Rosetta silent file (secondary structure, phi, psi, omega in degrees, C-alpha in Angstrom):
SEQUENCE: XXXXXXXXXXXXXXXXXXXXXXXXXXXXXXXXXXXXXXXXXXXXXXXXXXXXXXXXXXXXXXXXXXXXXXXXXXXXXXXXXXXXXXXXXXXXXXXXXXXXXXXXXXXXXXXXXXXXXXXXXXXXXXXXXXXXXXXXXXXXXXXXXXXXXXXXXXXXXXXXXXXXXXXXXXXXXXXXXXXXXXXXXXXXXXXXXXXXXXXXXXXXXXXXXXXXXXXXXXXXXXXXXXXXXXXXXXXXXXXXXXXXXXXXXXXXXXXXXXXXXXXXXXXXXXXXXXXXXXXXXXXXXXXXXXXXXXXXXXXXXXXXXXXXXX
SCORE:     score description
SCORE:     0.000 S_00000001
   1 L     0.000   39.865 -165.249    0.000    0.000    0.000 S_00000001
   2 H   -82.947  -16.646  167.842    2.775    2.082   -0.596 S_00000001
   3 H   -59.337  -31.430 -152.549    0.797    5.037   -2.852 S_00000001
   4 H   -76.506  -43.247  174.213   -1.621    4.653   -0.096 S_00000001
   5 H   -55.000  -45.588  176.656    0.967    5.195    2.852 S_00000001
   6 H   -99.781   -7.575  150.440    2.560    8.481    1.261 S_00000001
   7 H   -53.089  -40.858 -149.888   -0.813   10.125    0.814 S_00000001
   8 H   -78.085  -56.469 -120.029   -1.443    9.308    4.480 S_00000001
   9 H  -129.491  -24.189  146.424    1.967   10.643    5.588 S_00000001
  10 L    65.193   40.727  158.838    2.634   13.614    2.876 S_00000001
  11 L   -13.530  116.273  177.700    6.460   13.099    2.648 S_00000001
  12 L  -169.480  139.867 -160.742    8.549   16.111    2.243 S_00000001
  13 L   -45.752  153.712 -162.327   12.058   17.352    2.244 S_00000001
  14 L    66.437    9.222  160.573   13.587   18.351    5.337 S_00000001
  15 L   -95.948 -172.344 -169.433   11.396   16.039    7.057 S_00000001
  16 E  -140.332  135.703  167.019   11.929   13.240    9.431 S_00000001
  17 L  -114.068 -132.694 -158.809   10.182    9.939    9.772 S_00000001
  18 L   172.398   82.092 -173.634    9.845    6.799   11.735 S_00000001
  19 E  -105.217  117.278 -178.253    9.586    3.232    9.654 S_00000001
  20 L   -86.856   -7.537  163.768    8.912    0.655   13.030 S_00000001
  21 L  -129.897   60.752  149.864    8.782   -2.579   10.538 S_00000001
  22 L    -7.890  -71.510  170.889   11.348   -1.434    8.436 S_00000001
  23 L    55.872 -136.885  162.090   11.274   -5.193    6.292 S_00000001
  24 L   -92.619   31.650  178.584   12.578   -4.702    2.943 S_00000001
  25 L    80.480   22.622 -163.052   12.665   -1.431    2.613 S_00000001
  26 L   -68.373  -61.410  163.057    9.795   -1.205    0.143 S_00000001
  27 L   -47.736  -67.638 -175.027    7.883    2.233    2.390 S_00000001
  28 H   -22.554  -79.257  157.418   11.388    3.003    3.314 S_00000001
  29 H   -18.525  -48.085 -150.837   12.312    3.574   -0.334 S_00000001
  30 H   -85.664  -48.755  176.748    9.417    5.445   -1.282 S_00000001
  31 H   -45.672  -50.158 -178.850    9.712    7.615    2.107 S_00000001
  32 H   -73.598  -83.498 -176.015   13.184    8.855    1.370 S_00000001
  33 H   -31.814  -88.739 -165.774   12.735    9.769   -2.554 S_00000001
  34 L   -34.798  -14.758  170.781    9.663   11.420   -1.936 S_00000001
  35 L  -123.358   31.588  176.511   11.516   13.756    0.638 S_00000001
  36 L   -65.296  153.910   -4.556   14.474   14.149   -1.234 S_00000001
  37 L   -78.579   -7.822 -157.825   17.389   15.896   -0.682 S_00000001
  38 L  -108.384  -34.872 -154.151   16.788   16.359    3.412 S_00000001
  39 L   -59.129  163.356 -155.294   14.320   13.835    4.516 S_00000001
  40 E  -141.273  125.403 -141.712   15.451   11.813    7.289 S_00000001
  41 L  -130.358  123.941 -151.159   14.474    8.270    7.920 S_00000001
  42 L  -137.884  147.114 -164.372   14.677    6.419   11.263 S_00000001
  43 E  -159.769  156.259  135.138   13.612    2.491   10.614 S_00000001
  44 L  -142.105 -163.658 -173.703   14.035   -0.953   12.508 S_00000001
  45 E   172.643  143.637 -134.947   12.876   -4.044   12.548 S_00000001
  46 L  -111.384    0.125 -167.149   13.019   -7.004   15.022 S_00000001
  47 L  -105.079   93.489  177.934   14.230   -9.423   11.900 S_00000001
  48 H   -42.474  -14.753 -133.141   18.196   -9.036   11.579 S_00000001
  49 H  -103.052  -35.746  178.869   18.092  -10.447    8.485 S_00000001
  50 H   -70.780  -21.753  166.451   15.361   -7.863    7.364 S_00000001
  51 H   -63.170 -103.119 -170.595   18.336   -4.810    8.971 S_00000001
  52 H   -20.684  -41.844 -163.881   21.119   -6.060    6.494 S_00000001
  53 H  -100.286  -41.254  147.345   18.535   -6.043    3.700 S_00000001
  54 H   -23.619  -72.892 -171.611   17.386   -2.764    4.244 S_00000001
  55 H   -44.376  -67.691 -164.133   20.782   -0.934    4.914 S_00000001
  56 H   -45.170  -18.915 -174.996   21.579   -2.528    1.350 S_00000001
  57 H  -119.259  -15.767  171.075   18.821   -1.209   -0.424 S_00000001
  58 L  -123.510   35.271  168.171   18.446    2.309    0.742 S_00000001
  59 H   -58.942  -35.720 -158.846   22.845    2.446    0.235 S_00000001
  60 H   -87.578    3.548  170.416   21.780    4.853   -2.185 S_00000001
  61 H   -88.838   -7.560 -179.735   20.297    7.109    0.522 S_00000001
  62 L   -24.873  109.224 -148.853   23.279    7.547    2.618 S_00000001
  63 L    91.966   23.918 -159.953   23.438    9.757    5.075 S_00000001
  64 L  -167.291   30.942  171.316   19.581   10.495    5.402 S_00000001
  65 L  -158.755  140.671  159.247   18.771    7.221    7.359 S_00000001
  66 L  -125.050  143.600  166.662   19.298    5.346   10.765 S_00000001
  67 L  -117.879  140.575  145.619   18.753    1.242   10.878 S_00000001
  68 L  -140.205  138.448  171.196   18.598   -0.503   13.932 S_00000001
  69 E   -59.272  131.212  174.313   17.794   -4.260   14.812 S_00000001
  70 E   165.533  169.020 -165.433   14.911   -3.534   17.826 S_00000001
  71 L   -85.837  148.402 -175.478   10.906   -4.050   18.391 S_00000001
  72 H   -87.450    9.122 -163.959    9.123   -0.651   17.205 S_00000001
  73 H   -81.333  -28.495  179.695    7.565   -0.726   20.817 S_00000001
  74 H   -41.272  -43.402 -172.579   10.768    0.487   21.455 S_00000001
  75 H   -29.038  -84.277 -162.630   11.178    3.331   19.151 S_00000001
  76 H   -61.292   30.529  126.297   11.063    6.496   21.846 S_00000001
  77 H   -50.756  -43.007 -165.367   14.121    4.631   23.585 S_00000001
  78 L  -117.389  -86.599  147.928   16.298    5.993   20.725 S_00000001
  79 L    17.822  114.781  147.579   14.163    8.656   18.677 S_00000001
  80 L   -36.683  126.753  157.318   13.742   11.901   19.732 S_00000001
  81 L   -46.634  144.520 -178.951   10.474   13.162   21.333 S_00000001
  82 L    23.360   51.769 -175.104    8.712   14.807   19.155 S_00000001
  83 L  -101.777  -14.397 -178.457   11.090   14.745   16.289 S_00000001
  84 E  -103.405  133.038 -171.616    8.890   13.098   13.477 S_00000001
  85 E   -83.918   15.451  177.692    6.555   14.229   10.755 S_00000001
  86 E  -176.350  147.951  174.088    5.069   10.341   10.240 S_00000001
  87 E  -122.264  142.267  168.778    5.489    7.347   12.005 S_00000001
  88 E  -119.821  134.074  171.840    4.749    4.108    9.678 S_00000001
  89 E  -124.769  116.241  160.784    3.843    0.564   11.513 S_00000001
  90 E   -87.762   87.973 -160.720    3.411   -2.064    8.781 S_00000001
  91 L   -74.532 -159.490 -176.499    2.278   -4.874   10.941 S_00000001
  92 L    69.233 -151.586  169.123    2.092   -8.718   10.449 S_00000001
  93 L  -116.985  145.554  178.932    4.843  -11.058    8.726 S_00000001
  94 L   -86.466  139.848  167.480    7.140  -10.074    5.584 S_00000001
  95 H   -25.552  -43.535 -166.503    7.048  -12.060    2.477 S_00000001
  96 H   -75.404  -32.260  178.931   10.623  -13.397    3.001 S_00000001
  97 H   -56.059  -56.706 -153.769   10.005  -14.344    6.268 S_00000001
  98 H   -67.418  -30.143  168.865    6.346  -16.319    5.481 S_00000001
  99 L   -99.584   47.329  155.424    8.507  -17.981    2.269 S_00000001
 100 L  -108.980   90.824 -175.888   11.895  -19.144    4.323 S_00000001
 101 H   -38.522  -50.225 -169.689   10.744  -22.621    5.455 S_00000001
 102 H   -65.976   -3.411 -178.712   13.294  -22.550    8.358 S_00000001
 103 H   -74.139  -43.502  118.896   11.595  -19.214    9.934 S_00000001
 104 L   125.090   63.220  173.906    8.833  -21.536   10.252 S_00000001
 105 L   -49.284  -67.777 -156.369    6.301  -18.943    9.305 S_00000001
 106 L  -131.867  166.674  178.037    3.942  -21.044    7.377 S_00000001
 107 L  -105.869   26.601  167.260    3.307  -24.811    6.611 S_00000001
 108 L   -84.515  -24.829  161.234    3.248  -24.743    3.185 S_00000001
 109 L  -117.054  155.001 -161.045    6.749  -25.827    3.143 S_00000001
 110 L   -85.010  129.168  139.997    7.908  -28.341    6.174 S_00000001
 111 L  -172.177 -173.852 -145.401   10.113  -26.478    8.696 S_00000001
 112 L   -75.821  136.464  153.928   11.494  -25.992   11.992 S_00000001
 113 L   -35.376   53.597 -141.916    8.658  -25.037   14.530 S_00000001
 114 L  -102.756  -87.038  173.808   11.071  -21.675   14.979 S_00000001
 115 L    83.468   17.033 -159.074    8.353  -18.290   14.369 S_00000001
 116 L  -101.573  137.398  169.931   10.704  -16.071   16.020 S_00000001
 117 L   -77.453  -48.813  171.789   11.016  -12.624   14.364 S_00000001
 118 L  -107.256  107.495  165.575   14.274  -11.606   16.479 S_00000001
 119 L   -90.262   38.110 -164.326   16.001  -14.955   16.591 S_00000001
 120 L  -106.957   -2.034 -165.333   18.295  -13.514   19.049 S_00000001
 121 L  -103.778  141.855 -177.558   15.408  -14.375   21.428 S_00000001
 122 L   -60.150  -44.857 -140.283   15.033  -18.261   23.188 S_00000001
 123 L   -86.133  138.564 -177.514   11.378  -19.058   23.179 S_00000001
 124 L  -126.934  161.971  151.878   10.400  -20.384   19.959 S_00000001
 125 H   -14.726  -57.433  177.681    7.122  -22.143   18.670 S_00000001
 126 H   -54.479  -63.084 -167.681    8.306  -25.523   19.563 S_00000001
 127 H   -69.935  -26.597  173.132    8.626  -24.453   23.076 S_00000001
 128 H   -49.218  -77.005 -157.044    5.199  -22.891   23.376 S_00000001
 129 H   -55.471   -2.508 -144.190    3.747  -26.344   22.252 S_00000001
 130 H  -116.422  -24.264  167.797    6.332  -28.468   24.072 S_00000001
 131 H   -71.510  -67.147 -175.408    5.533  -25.976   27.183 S_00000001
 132 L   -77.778  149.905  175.798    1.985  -25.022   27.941 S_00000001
 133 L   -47.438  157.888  145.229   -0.784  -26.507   29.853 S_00000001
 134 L   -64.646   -2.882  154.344   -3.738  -27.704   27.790 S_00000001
 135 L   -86.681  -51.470 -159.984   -5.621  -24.450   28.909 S_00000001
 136 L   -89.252   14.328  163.488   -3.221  -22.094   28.208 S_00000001
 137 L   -79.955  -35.665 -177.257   -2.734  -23.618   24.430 S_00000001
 138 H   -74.600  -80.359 -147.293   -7.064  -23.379   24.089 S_00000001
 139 H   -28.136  -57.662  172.889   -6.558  -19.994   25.297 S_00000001
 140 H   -67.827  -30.578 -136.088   -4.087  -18.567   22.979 S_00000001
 141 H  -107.604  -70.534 -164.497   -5.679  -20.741   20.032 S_00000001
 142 H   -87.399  -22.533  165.968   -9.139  -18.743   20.849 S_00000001
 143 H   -79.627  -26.622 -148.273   -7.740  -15.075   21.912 S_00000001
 144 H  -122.474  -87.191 -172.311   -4.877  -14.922   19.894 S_00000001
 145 H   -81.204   -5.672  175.009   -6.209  -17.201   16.592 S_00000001
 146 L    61.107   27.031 -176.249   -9.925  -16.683   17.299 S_00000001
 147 L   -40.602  153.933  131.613   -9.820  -20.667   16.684 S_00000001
 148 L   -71.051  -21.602 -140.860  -13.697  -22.059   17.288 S_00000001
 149 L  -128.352   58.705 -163.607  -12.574  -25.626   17.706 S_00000001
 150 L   -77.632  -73.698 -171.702   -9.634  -23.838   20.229 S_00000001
 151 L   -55.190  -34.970  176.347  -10.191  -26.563   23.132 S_00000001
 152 H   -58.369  -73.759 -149.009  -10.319  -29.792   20.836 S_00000001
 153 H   -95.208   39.140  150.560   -7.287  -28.975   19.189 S_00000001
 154 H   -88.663  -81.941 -148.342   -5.287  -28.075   22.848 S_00000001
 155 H   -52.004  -36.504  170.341   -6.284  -31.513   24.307 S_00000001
 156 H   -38.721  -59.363 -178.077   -5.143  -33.015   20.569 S_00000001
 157 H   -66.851  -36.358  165.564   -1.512  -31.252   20.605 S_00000001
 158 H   -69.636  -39.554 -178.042   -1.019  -32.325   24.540 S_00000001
 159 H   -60.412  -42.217  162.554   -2.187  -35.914   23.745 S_00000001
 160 H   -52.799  -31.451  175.530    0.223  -35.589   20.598 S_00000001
 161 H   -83.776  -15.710  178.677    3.448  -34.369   22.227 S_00000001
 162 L   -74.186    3.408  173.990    3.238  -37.336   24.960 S_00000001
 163 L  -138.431   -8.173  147.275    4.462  -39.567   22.485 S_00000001
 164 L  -153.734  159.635  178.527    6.699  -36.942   20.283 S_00000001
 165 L   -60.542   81.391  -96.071    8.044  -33.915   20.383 S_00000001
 166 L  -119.875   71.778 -153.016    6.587  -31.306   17.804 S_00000001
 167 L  -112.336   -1.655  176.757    9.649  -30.028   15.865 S_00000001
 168 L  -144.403  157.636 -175.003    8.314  -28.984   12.411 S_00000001
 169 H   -41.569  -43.628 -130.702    5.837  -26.869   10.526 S_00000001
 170 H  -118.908   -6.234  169.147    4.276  -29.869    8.805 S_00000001
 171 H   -78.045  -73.084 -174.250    3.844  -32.327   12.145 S_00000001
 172 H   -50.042  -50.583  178.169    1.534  -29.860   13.787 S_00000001
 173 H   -73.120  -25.886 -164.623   -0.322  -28.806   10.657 S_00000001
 174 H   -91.794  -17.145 -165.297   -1.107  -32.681    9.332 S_00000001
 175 H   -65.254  -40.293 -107.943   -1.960  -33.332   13.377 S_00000001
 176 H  -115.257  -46.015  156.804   -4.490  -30.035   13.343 S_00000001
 177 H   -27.941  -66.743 -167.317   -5.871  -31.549    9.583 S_00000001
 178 H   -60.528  -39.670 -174.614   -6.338  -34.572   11.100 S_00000001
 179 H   -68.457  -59.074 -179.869   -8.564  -33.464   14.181 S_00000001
 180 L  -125.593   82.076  175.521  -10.257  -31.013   11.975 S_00000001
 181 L   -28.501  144.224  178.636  -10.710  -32.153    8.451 S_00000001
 182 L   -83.937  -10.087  158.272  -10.642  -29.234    5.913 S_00000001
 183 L    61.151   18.400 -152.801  -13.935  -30.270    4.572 S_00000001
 184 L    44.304   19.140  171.326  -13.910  -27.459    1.796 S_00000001
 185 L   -58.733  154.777  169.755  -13.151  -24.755    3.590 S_00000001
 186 L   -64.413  -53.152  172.826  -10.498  -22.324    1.626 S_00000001
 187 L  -114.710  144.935 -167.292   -7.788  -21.942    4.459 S_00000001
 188 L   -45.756  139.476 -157.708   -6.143  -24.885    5.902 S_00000001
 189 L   -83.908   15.703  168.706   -7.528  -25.715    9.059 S_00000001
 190 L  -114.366   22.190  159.384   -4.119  -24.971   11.180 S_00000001
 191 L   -63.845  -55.892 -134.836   -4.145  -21.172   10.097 S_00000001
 192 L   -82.911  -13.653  178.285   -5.644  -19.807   12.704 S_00000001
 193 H   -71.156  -55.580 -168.739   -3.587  -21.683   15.645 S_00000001
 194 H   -94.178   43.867  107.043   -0.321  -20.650   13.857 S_00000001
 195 H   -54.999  -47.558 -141.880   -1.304  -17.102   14.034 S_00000001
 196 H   -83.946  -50.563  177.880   -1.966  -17.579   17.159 S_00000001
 197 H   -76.781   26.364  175.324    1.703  -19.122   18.272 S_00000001
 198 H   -88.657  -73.891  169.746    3.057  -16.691   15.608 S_00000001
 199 H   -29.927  -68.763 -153.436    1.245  -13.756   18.155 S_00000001
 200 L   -60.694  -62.010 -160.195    2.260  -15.514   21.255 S_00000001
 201 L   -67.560  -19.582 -164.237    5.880  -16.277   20.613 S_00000001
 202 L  -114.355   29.546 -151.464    6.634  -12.825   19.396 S_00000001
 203 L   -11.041   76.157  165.776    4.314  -11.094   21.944 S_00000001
 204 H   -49.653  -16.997 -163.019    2.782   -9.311   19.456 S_00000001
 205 H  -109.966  -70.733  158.989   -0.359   -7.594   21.078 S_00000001
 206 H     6.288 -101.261 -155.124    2.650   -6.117   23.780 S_00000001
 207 H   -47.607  -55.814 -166.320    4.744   -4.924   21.442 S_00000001
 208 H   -90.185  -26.730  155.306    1.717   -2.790   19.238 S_00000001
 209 H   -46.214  -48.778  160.888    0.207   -1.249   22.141 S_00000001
 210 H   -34.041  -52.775 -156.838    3.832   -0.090   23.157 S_00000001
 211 H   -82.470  -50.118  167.277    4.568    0.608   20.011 S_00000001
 212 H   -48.860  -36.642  167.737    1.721    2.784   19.607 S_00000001
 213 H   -74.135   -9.454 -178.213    2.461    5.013   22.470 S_00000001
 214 H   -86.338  -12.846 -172.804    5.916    5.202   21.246 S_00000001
 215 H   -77.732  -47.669 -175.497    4.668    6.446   18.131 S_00000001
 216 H   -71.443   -5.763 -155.920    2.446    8.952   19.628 S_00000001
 217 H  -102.968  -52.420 -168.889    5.792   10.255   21.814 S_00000001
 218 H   -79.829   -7.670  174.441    8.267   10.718   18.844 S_00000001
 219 E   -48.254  126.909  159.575    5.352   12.419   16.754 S_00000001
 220 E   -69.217  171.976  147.010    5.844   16.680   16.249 S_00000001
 221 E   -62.121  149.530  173.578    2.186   18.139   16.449 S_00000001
 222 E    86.469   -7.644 -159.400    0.702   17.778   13.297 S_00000001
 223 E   -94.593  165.346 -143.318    2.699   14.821   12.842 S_00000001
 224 E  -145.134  114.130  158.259    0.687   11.694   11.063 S_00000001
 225 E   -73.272  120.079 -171.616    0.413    7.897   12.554 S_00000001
 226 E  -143.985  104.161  177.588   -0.282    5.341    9.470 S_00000001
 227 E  -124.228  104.373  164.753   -0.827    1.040   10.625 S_00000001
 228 E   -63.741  114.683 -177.300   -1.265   -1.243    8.581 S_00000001
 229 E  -113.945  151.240 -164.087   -2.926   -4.102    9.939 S_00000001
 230 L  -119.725    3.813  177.925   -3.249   -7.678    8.570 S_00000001
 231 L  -155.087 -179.354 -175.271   -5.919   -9.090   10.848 S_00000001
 232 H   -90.048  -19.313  179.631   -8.990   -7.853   13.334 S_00000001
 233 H   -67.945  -21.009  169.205   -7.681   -8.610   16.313 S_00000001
 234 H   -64.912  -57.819 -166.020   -4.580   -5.823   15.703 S_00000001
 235 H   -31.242  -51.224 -141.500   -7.557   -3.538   13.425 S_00000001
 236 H   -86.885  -73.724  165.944   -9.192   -3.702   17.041 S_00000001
 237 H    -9.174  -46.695 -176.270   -6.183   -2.602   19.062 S_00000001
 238 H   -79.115  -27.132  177.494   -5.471    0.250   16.750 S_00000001
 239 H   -82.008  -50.531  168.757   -9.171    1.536   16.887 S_00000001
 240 H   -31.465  -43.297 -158.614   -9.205    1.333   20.680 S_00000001
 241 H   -90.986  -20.994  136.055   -6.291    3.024   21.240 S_00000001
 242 H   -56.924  -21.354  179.490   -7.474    5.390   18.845 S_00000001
 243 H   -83.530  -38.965  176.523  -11.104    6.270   19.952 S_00000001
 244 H   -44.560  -61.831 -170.875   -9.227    6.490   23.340 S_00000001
 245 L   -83.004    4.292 -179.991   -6.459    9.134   22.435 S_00000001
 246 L  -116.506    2.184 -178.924   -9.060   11.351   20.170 S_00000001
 247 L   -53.401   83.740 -161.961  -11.493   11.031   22.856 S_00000001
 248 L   -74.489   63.094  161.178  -12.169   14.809   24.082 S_00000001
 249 E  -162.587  169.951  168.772  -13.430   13.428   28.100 S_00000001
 250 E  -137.412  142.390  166.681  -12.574   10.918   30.622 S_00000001
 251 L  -111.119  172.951 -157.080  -14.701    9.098   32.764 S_00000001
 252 L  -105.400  120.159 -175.977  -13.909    8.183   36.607 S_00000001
 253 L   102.169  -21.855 -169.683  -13.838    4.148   36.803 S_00000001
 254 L    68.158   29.279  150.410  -13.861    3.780   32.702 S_00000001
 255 L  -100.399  145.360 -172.599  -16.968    3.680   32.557 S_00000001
 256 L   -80.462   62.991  173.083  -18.663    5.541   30.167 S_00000001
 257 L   -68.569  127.677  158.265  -21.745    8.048   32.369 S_00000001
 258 H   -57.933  -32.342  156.726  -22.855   10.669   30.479 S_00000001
 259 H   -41.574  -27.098 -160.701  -22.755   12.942   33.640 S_00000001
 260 H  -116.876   29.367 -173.767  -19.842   12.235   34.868 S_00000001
 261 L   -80.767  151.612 -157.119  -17.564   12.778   31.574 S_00000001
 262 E  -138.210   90.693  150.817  -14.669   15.047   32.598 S_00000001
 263 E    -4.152  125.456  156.502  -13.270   17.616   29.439 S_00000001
 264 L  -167.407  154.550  179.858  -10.067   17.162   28.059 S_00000001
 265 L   -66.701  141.351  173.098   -8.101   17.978   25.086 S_00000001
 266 L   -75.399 -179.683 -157.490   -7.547   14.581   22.776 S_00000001
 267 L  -117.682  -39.939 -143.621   -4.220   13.699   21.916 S_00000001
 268 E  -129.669  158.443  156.342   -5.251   12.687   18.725 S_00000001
 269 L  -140.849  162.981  179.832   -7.689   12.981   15.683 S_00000001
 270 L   -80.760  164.349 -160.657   -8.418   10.243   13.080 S_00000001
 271 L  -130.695  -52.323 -167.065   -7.265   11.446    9.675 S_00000001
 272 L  -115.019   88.990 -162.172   -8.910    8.330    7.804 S_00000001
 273 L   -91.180   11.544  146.289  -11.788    6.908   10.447 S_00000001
 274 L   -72.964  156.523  159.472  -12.873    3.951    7.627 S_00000001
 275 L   -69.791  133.238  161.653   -9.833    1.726    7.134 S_00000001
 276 L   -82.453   92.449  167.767   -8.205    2.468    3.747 S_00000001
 277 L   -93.778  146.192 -150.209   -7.824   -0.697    1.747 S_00000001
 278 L   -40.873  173.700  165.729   -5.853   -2.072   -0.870 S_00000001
 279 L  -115.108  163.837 -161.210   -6.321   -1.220   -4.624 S_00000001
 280 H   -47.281  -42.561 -161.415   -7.679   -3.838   -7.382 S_00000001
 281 H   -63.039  -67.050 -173.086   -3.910   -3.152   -9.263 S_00000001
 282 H   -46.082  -45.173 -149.620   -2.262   -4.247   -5.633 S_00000001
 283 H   -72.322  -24.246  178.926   -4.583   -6.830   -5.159 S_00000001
 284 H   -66.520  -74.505 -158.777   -3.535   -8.515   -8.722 S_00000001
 285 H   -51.180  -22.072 -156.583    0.380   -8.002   -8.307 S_00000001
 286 L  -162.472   90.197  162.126    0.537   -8.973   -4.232 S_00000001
 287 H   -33.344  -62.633 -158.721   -2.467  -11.467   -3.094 S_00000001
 288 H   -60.689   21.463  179.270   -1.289  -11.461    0.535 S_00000001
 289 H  -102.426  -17.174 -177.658   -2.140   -7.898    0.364 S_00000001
 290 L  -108.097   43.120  165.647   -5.622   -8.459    0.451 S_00000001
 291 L  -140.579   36.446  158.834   -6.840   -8.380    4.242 S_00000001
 292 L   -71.595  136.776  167.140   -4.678   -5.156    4.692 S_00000001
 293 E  -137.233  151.595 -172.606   -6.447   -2.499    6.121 S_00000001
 294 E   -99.733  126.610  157.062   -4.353    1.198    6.519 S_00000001
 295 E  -113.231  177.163  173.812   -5.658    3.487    9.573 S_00000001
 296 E  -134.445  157.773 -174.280   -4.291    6.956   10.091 S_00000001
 297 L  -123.878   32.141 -169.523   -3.750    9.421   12.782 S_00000001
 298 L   -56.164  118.554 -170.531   -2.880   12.817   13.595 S_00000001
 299 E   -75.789  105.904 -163.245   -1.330   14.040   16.273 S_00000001
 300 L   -25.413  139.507 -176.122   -2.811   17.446   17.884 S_00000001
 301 L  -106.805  145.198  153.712   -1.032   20.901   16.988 S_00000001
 302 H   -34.263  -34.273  171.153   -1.529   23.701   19.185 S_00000001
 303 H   -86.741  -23.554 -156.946   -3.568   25.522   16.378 S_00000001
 304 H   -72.997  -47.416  161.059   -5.630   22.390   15.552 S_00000001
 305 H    -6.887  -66.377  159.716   -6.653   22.868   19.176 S_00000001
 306 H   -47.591  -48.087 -160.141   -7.296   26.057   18.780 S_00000001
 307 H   -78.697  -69.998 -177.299   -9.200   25.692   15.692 S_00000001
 308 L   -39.101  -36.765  164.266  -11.890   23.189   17.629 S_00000001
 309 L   -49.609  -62.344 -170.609  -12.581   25.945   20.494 S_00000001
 310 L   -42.523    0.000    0.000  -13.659   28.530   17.594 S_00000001
């Protein structure tokens, strides 16, 4: 969605930005031309492998970018407060990742039962399943993967690991088949668990609430939020925390009485409050493009403030 991304975010020289899934530098790219000669481009990504392939592809930008391996929850650790005119969070998994069997993204190809985005980190896939209770596997399965059939196929995976160990993509997926035939459904009936240990292992719903407040911290006023989300339970995270920060009252307990609402300036206003979704052109060239949804943000100015009093 990268036309879609620099409308949202209105690139422009001498500015400075914020890419928190960096990946292969596809936004990155665009972000940098479009603010040529000055713009200034501050990027990670929790995938080393996706750092090295950045720096290499925006070589020709030199001098007008910082890369770092790190989590975007992270971001206002290094980033200046309120130094950026756009923050971009492109959420989900990167092509290279979901096609490198050994990342062990996806089961379409058999490999190790890894899922870790930062492999500098221990807990892997494997160890979720090879770890948790039969409760806290239905749990994650139905909060995490929105699974229906969440509890059958916990007690299935504990009954399965008592007699081996669960060390590849393609063990887990023919066990999850087997339990729950696909029956002509369209996606295989072990997506939605591995989102869910995808989520789990890389404590994904953590990291984008974080990452959203870090976002809102390194913003100027005036400055522009843009998250791409690839499923509802993030979409739902991002509108919460948005109706929350554009919210002008607070109520005492968090519940919402009209009586008792308490004034306050918002933080925030929505710039796009439908989700902005792909176009037909994307959707030909880049399937896996097509449960993207873009929201946007803006972060309050002193005149925008201003303007709403009037």
């Amino acid at each position: 969605m990268t036309a879609e991304v620099l409308a949202a975010l209105k690139p422009k020289a001498g500015g400075r930005y914020a890419d928190g899934t960096v990946g292969g530098a596809g936004h990155a790219v665009s972000i940098l031309d479009t603010s040529s000669p000055t713009g200034w481009l501050y990027g990670c990504d929790r995938d080393g492998a996706a750092v090295e392939a950045a720096r290499t592809r925006l070589a020709a930008f030199a001098g007008r970018f910082e890369i770092r391996q790190g989590n975007f929850a992270d971001l206002a650790d290094w980033v200046p407060a309120g130094s950026c005119d756009g923050v971009l969070l492109d959420l989900g998994v990167s092509s290279p990742q979901l096609d490198s069997p050994k990342r062990g993204f996806s089961f379409q190809q058999d490999g190790s039962l890894d899922m870790r985005m930062d492999t500098r980190q221990t807990l892997t896939a494997a160890d979720l399943v090879a770890g948790s209770s039969e409760q806290e596997l239905a749990r994650l399965f139905w909060e995490l993967g929105g699974e229906p059939e969440s509890r059958r196929l916990a007690k299935a995976v504990v009954r399965g690991r008592q007699s081996r160990k669960f060390e590849t993509t393609r063990q887990l997926a023919e066990l999850i088949e087997k339990i729950s035939p696909r029956r002509g459904r369209k996606a295989h009936p072990a997506t939605k668990v591995f989102q869910a240990l995808r989520i789990a292992v890389n404590d994904e719903i953590g990291s984008l609430k974080r990452g959203l407040a870090a976002a809102v911290e390194i913003l100027k006023p005036g400055g522009r939020l843009a998250v791409i989300t690839f499923h509802s339970l993030e979409d739902r995270i991002v509108k919460e925390f948005g109706r929350e920060r554009t919210c002008p009252y607070t109520c005492p307990g968090g519940v919402d009485v009209p009586e008792l609402r308490q004034p306050r300036e918002p933080k925030l206003r929505w710039v796009t409050r439908k989700a902005v979704r792909p176009g037909e052109v994307e959707l030909r060239e880049n399937p896996r493009s097509r449960s993207a949804q873009l929201r946007v943000l803006e972060k309050f100015s002193v005149a925008t403030v201003g303007d709403r009093r009037n």
